[in-house]
GROMACS .gro file of C-alpha atoms in nm:
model
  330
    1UNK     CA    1   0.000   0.000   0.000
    2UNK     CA    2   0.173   0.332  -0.075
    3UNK     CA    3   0.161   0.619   0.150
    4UNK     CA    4  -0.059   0.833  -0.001
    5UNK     CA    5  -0.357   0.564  -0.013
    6UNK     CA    6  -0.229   0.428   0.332
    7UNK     CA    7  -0.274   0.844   0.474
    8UNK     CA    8  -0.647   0.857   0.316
    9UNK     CA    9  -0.727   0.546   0.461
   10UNK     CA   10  -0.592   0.677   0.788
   11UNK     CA   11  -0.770   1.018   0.727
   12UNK     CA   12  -1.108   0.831   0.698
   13UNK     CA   13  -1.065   0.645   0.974
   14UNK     CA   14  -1.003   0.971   1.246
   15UNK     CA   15  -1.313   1.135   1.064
   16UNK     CA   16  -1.616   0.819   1.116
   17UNK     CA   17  -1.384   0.797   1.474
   18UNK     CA   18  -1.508   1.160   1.534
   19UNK     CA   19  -1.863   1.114   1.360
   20UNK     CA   20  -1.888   0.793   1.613
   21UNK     CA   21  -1.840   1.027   1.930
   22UNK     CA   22  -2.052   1.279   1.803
   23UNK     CA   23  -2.208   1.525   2.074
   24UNK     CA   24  -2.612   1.620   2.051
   25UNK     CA   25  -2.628   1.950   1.857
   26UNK     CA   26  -3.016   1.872   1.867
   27UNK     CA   27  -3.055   1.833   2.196
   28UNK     CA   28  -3.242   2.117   2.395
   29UNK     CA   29  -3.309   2.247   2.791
   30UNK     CA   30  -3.658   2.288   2.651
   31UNK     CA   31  -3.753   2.005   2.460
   32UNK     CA   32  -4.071   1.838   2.623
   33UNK     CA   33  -4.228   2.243   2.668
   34UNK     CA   34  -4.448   2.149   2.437
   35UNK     CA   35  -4.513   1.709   2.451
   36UNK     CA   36  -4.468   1.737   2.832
   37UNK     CA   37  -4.473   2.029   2.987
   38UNK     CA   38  -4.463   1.825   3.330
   39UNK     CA   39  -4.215   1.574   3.235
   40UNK     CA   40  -3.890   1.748   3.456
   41UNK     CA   41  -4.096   1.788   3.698
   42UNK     CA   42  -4.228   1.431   3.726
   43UNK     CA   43  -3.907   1.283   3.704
   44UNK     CA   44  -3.749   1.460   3.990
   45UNK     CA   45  -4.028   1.408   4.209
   46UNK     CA   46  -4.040   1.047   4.156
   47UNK     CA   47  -3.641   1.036   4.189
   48UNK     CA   48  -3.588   1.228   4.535
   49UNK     CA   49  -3.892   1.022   4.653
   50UNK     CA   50  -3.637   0.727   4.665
   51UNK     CA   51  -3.345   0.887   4.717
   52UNK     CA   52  -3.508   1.052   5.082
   53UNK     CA   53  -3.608   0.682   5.131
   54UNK     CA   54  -3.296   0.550   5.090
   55UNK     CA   55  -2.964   0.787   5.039
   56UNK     CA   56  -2.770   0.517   4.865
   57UNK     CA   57  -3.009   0.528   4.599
   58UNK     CA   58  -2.790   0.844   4.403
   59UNK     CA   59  -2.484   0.695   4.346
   60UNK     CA   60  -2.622   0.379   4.135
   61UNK     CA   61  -2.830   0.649   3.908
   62UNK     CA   62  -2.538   0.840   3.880
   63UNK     CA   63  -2.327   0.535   3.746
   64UNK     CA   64  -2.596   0.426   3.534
   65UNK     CA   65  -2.611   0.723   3.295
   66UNK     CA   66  -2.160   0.676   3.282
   67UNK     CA   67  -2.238   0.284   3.191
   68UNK     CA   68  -2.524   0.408   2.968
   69UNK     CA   69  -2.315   0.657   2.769
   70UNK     CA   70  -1.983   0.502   2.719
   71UNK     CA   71  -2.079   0.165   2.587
   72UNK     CA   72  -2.304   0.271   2.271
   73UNK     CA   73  -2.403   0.621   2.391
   74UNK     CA   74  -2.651   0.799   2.535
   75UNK     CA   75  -2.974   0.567   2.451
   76UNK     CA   76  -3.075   0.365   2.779
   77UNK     CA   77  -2.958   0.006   2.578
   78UNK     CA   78  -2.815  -0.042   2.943
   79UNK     CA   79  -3.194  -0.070   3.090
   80UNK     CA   80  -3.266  -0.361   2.783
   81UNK     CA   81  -3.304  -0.744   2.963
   82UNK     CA   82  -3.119  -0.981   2.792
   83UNK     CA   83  -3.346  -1.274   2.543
   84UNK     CA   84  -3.306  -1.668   2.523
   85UNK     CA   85  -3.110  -1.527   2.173
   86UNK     CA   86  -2.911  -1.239   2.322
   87UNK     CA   87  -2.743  -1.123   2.639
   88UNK     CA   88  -2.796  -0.780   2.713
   89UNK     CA   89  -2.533  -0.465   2.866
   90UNK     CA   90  -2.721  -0.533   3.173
   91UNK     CA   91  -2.577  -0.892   3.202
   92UNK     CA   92  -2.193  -0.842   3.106
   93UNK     CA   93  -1.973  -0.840   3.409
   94UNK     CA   94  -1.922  -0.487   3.481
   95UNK     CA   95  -2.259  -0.437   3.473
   96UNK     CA   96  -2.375  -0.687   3.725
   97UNK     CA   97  -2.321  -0.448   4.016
   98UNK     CA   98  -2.513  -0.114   3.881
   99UNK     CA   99  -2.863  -0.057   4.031
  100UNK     CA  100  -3.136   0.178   4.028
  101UNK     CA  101  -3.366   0.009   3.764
  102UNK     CA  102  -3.626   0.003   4.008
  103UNK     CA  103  -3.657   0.385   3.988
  104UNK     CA  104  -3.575   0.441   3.632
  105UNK     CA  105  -3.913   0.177   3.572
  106UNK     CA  106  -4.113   0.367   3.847
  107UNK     CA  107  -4.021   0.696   3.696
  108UNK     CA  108  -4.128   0.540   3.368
  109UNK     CA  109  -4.418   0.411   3.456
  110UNK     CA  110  -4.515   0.757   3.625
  111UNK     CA  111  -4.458   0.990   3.308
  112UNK     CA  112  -4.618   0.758   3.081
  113UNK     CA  113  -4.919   0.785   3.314
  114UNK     CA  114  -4.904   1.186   3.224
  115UNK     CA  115  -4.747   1.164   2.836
  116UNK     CA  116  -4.745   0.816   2.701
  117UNK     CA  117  -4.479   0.767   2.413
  118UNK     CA  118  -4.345   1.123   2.487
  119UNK     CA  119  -4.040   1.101   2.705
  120UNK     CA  120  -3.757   0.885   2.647
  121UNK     CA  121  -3.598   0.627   2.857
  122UNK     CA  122  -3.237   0.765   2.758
  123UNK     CA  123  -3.366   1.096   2.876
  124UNK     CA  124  -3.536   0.998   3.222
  125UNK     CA  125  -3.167   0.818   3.333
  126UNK     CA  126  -2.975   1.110   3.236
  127UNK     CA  127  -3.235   1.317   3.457
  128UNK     CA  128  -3.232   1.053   3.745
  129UNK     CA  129  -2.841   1.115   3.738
  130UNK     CA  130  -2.868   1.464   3.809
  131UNK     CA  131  -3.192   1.461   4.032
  132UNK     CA  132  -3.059   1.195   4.256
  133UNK     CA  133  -2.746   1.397   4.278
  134UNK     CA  134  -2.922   1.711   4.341
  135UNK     CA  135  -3.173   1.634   4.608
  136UNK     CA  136  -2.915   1.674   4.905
  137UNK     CA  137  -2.893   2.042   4.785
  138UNK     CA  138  -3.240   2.103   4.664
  139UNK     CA  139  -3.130   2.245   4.402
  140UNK     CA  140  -3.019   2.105   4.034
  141UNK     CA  141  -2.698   2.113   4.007
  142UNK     CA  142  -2.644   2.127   3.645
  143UNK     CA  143  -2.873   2.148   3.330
  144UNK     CA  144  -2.963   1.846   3.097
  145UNK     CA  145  -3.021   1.897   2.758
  146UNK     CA  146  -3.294   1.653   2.629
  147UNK     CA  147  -3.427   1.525   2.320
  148UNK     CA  148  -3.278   1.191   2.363
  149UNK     CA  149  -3.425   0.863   2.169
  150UNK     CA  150  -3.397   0.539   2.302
  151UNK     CA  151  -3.148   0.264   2.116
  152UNK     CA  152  -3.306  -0.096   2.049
  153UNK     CA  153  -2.941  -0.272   2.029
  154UNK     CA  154  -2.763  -0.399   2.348
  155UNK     CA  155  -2.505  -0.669   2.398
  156UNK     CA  156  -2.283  -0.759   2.673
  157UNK     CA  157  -1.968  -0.777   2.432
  158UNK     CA  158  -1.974  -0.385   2.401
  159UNK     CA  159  -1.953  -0.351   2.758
  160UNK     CA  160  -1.631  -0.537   2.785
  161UNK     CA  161  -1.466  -0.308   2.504
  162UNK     CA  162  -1.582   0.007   2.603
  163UNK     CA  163  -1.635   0.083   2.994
  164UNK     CA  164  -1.309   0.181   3.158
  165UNK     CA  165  -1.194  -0.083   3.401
  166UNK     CA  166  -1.091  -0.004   3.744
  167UNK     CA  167  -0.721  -0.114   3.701
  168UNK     CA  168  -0.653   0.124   3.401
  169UNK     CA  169  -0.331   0.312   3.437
  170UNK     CA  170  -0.331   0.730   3.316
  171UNK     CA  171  -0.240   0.664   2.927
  172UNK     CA  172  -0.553   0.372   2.897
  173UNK     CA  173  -0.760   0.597   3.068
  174UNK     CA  174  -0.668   0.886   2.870
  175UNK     CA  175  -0.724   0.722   2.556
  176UNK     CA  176  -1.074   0.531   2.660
  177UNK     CA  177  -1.203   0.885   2.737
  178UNK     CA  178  -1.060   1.040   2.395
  179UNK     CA  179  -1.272   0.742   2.212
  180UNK     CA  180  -1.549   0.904   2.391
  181UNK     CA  181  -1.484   1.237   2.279
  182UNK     CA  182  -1.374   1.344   2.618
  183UNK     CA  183  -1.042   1.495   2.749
  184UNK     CA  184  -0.864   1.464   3.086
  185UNK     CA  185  -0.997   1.713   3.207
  186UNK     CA  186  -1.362   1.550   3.194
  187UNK     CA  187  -1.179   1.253   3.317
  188UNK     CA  188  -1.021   1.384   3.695
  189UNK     CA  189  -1.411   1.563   3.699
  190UNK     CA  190  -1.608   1.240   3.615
  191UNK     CA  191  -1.383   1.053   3.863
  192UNK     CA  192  -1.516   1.280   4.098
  193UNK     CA  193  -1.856   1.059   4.088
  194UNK     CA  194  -1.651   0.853   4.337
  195UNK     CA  195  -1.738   1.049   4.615
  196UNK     CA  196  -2.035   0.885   4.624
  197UNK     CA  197  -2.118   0.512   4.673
  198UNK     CA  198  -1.992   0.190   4.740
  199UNK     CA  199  -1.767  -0.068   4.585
  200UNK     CA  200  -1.715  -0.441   4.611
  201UNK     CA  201  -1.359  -0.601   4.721
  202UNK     CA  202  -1.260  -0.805   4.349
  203UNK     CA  203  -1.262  -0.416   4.190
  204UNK     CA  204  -0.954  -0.365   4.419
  205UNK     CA  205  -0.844  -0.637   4.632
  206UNK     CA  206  -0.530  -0.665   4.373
  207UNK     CA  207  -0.395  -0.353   4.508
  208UNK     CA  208  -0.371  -0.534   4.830
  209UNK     CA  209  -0.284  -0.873   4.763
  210UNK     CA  210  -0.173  -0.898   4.373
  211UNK     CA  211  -0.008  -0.594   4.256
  212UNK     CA  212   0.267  -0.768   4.084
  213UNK     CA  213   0.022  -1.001   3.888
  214UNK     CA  214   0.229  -1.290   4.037
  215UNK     CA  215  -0.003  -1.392   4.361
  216UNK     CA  216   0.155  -1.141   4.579
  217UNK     CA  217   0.215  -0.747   4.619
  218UNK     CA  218   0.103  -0.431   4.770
  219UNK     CA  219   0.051  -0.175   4.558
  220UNK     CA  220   0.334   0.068   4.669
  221UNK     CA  221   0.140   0.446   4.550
  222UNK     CA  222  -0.186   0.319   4.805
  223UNK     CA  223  -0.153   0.473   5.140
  224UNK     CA  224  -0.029   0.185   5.397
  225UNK     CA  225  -0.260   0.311   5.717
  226UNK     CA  226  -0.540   0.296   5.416
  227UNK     CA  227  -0.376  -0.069   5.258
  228UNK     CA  228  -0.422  -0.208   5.636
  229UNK     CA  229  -0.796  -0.065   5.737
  230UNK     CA  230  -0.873  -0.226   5.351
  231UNK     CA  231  -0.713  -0.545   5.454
  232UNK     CA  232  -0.930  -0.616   5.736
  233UNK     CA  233  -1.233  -0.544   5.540
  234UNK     CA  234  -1.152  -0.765   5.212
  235UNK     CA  235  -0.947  -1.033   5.333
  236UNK     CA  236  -0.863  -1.215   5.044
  237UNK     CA  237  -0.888  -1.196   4.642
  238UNK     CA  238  -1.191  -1.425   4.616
  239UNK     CA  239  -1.397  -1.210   4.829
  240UNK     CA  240  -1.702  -1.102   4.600
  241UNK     CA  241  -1.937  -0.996   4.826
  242UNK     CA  242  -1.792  -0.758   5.060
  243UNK     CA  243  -1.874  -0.360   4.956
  244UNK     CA  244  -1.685  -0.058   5.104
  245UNK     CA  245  -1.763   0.332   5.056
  246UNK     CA  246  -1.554   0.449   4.769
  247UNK     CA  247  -1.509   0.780   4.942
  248UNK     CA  248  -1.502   0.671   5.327
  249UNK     CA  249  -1.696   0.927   5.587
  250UNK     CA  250  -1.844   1.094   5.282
  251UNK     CA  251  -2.000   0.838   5.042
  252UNK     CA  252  -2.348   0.956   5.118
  253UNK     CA  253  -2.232   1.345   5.000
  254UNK     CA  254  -2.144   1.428   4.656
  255UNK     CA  255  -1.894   1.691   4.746
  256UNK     CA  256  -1.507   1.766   4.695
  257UNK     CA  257  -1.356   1.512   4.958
  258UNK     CA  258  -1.329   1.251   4.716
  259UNK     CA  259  -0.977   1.492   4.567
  260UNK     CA  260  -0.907   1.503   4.930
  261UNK     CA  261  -0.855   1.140   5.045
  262UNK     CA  262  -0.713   1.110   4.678
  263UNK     CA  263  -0.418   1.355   4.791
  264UNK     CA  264  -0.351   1.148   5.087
  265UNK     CA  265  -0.320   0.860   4.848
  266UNK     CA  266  -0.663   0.713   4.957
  267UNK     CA  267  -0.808   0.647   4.636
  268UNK     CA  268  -0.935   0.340   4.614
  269UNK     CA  269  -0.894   0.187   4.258
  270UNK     CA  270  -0.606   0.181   4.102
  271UNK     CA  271  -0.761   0.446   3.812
  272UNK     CA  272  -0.823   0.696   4.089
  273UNK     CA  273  -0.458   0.667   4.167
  274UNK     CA  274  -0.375   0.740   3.799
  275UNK     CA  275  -0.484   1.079   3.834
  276UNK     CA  276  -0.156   1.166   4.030
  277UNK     CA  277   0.031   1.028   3.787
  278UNK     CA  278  -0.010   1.279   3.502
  279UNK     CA  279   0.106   1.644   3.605
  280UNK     CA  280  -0.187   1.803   3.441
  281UNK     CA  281  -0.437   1.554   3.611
  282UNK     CA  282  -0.250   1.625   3.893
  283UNK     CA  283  -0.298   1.973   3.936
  284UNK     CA  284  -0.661   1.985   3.823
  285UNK     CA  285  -0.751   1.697   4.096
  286UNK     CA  286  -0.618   2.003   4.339
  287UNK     CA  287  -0.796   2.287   4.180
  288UNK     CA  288  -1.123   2.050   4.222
  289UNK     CA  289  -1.113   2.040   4.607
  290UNK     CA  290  -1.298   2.355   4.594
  291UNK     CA  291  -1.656   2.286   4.545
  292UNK     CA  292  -1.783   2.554   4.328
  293UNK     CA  293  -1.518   2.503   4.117
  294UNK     CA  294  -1.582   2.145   4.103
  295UNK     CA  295  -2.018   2.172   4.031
  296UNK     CA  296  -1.887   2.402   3.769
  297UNK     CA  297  -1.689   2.172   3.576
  298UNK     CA  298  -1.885   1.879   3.687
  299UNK     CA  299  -2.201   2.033   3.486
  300UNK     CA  300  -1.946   2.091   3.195
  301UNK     CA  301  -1.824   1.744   3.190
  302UNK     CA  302  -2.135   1.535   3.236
  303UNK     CA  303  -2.312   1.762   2.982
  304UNK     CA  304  -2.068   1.647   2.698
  305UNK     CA  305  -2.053   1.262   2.866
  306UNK     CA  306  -2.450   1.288   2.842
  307UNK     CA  307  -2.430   1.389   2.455
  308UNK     CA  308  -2.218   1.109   2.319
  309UNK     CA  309  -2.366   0.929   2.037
  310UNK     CA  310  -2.710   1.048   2.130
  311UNK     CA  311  -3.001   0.886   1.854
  312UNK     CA  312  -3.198   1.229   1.802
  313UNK     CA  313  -3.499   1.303   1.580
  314UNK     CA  314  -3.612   1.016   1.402
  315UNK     CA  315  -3.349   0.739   1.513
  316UNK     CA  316  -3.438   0.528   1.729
  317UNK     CA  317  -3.758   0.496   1.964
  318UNK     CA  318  -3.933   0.607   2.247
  319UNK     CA  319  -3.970   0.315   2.488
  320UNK     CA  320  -4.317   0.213   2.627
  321UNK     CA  321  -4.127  -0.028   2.837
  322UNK     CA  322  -3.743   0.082   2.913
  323UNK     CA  323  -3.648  -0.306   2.949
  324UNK     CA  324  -3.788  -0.431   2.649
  325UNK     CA  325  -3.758  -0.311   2.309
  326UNK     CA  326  -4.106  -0.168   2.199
  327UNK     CA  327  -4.308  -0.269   1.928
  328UNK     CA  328  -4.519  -0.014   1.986
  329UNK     CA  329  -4.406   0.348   1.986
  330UNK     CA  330  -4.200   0.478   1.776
   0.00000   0.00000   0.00000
């Protein structure tokens, strides 16, 4: 192949690369004014009804719109249950831990009482995310543009290639993001979602136990007082049940302490660790300790996460049922 034909090829490539990550142009603050004027409304009523029944409930709706958006985009295929003839996101193995279907199906069920085949399934998790967030503060914390359609593809296998792991190093993490159409900087802010939530031992337990990938090994950049309090908790590398706070004394508050602990070298995957590793991760992860400065590029970041590959217009579906594929709406 000579070089010219070998560059076009190349050329072509970057471009459908950057089409594939595209970010929703068509998506508006204002979109259901008009379909469902009471749709925003709904859904954050439903969604801080669980959350002040149960505070854990945020940090699972939070996650769910990051799984949602980085494995085929923005178009609730995570909420699909899997067939006799195909396993679903749902079902792959980084997926078995997320939650909060429950309220995404009771939100559902609520707006389609008000505007049936109006409001999107891809739309009500990336509002769940933020309401869920928001109720500690009463306030919304940032704005979601909508317009959303709902995808009628999932399978397990795109999970696997496309969610970041928890034992990426900087440069994998960097370049998962980029194939997202996200920089560092939206990186050290989305990783600021750990503040809130729990996680289970087997995400970790190699940083205590199997660092060197030969049956043995701290990991040396993990604070030892930290390394020891973890040890006691997840005794072993086949411990799969066990959960700890991601963010200890402050899982329950989406704030800034998250950068805190991380300082102290308390982060508890190996990928929060990775932030220290780059010196312009580095110094954002200290300029983010300061809370407004952190909502502010928080909204910023989740914003473009919540746009990637987004089906608009008429792509896609609107979901009657957000775990099944409908044959009915359109």
């Amino acid at each position: 192949m000579n070089v010219k034909l070998s560059s076009f090829l190349i050329s072509i490539a970057v471009l459908f690369g950057l089409l594939g990550v595209s970010h929703g142009g068509k998506l508006s603050l204002d979109y259901y004014k008009d379909t469902c004027p009471q749709a925003l409304d709904i859904v954050r009523e439903v969604t801080w009804k669980h959350v002040e029944q149960d505070l854990t409930v945020a940090a699972p709706l939070l996650r769910l719109h990051f799984h949602d958006c980085f494995i085929r985009g923005c178009d609730a295929s995570i909420l699909i249950d899997s067939t006799a003839n195909n396993t679903a996101e749902k079902d792959a193995i980084p997926n078995l831990t997320l939650g909060g279907f429950d309220v995404i199906a009771d939100i559902k069920a609520a707006v389609e009482k008000v505007c049936p085949g109006v409001v999107s399934c891809a739309d009500i998790v990336a509002l769940a995310a933020r309401d869920s967030v928001s109720f500690q503060y009463k306030k919304s914390l940032w704005k979601v543009f909508l317009g959303r359609r709902d995808g009628t593809v999932s399978h397990a296998s795109d999970a696997l290639v496309n969610l970041p792991p928890p034992t990426f190093n900087f440069d994998q993490l960097k370049q998962r993001f980029a194939s997202k159409g996200l920089d560092i900087f939206d990186l050290v802010v989305l990783s600021g979602a750990h503040t809130i939530g729990d996680s289970h031992c087997f995400s970790f337990s190699h940083r205590l136990y199997n660092f060197t990938g030969k049956g043995y090994g701290q990991d040396p950049s993990l604070n030892p007082i930290y390394a020891a309090y973890l040890k006691t908790k997840c005794k072993n590398l086949s411990d799969n049940t066990t959960s700890l706070p991601m963010d200890p004394k402050s899982s329950l508050s989406f704030d800034t302490h998250y950068y805190k602990i991380l300082l102290k070298h308390k982060g508890l995957f190996q990928s929060d660790a990775a932030l220290l590793t780059d010196k312009k991760s580095f110094k954002e992860v200290k300029k983010l300790i300061v809370f407004k400065y952190f909502i502010e590029k928080f909204a910023h970041s989740i914003k473009k996460m919540g746009e990637i590959q987004v089906l608009t217009r008429n792509e896609g579906q609107i979901r009657k049922n957000c775990s099944v594929v409908s044959l009915v709406y359109e």
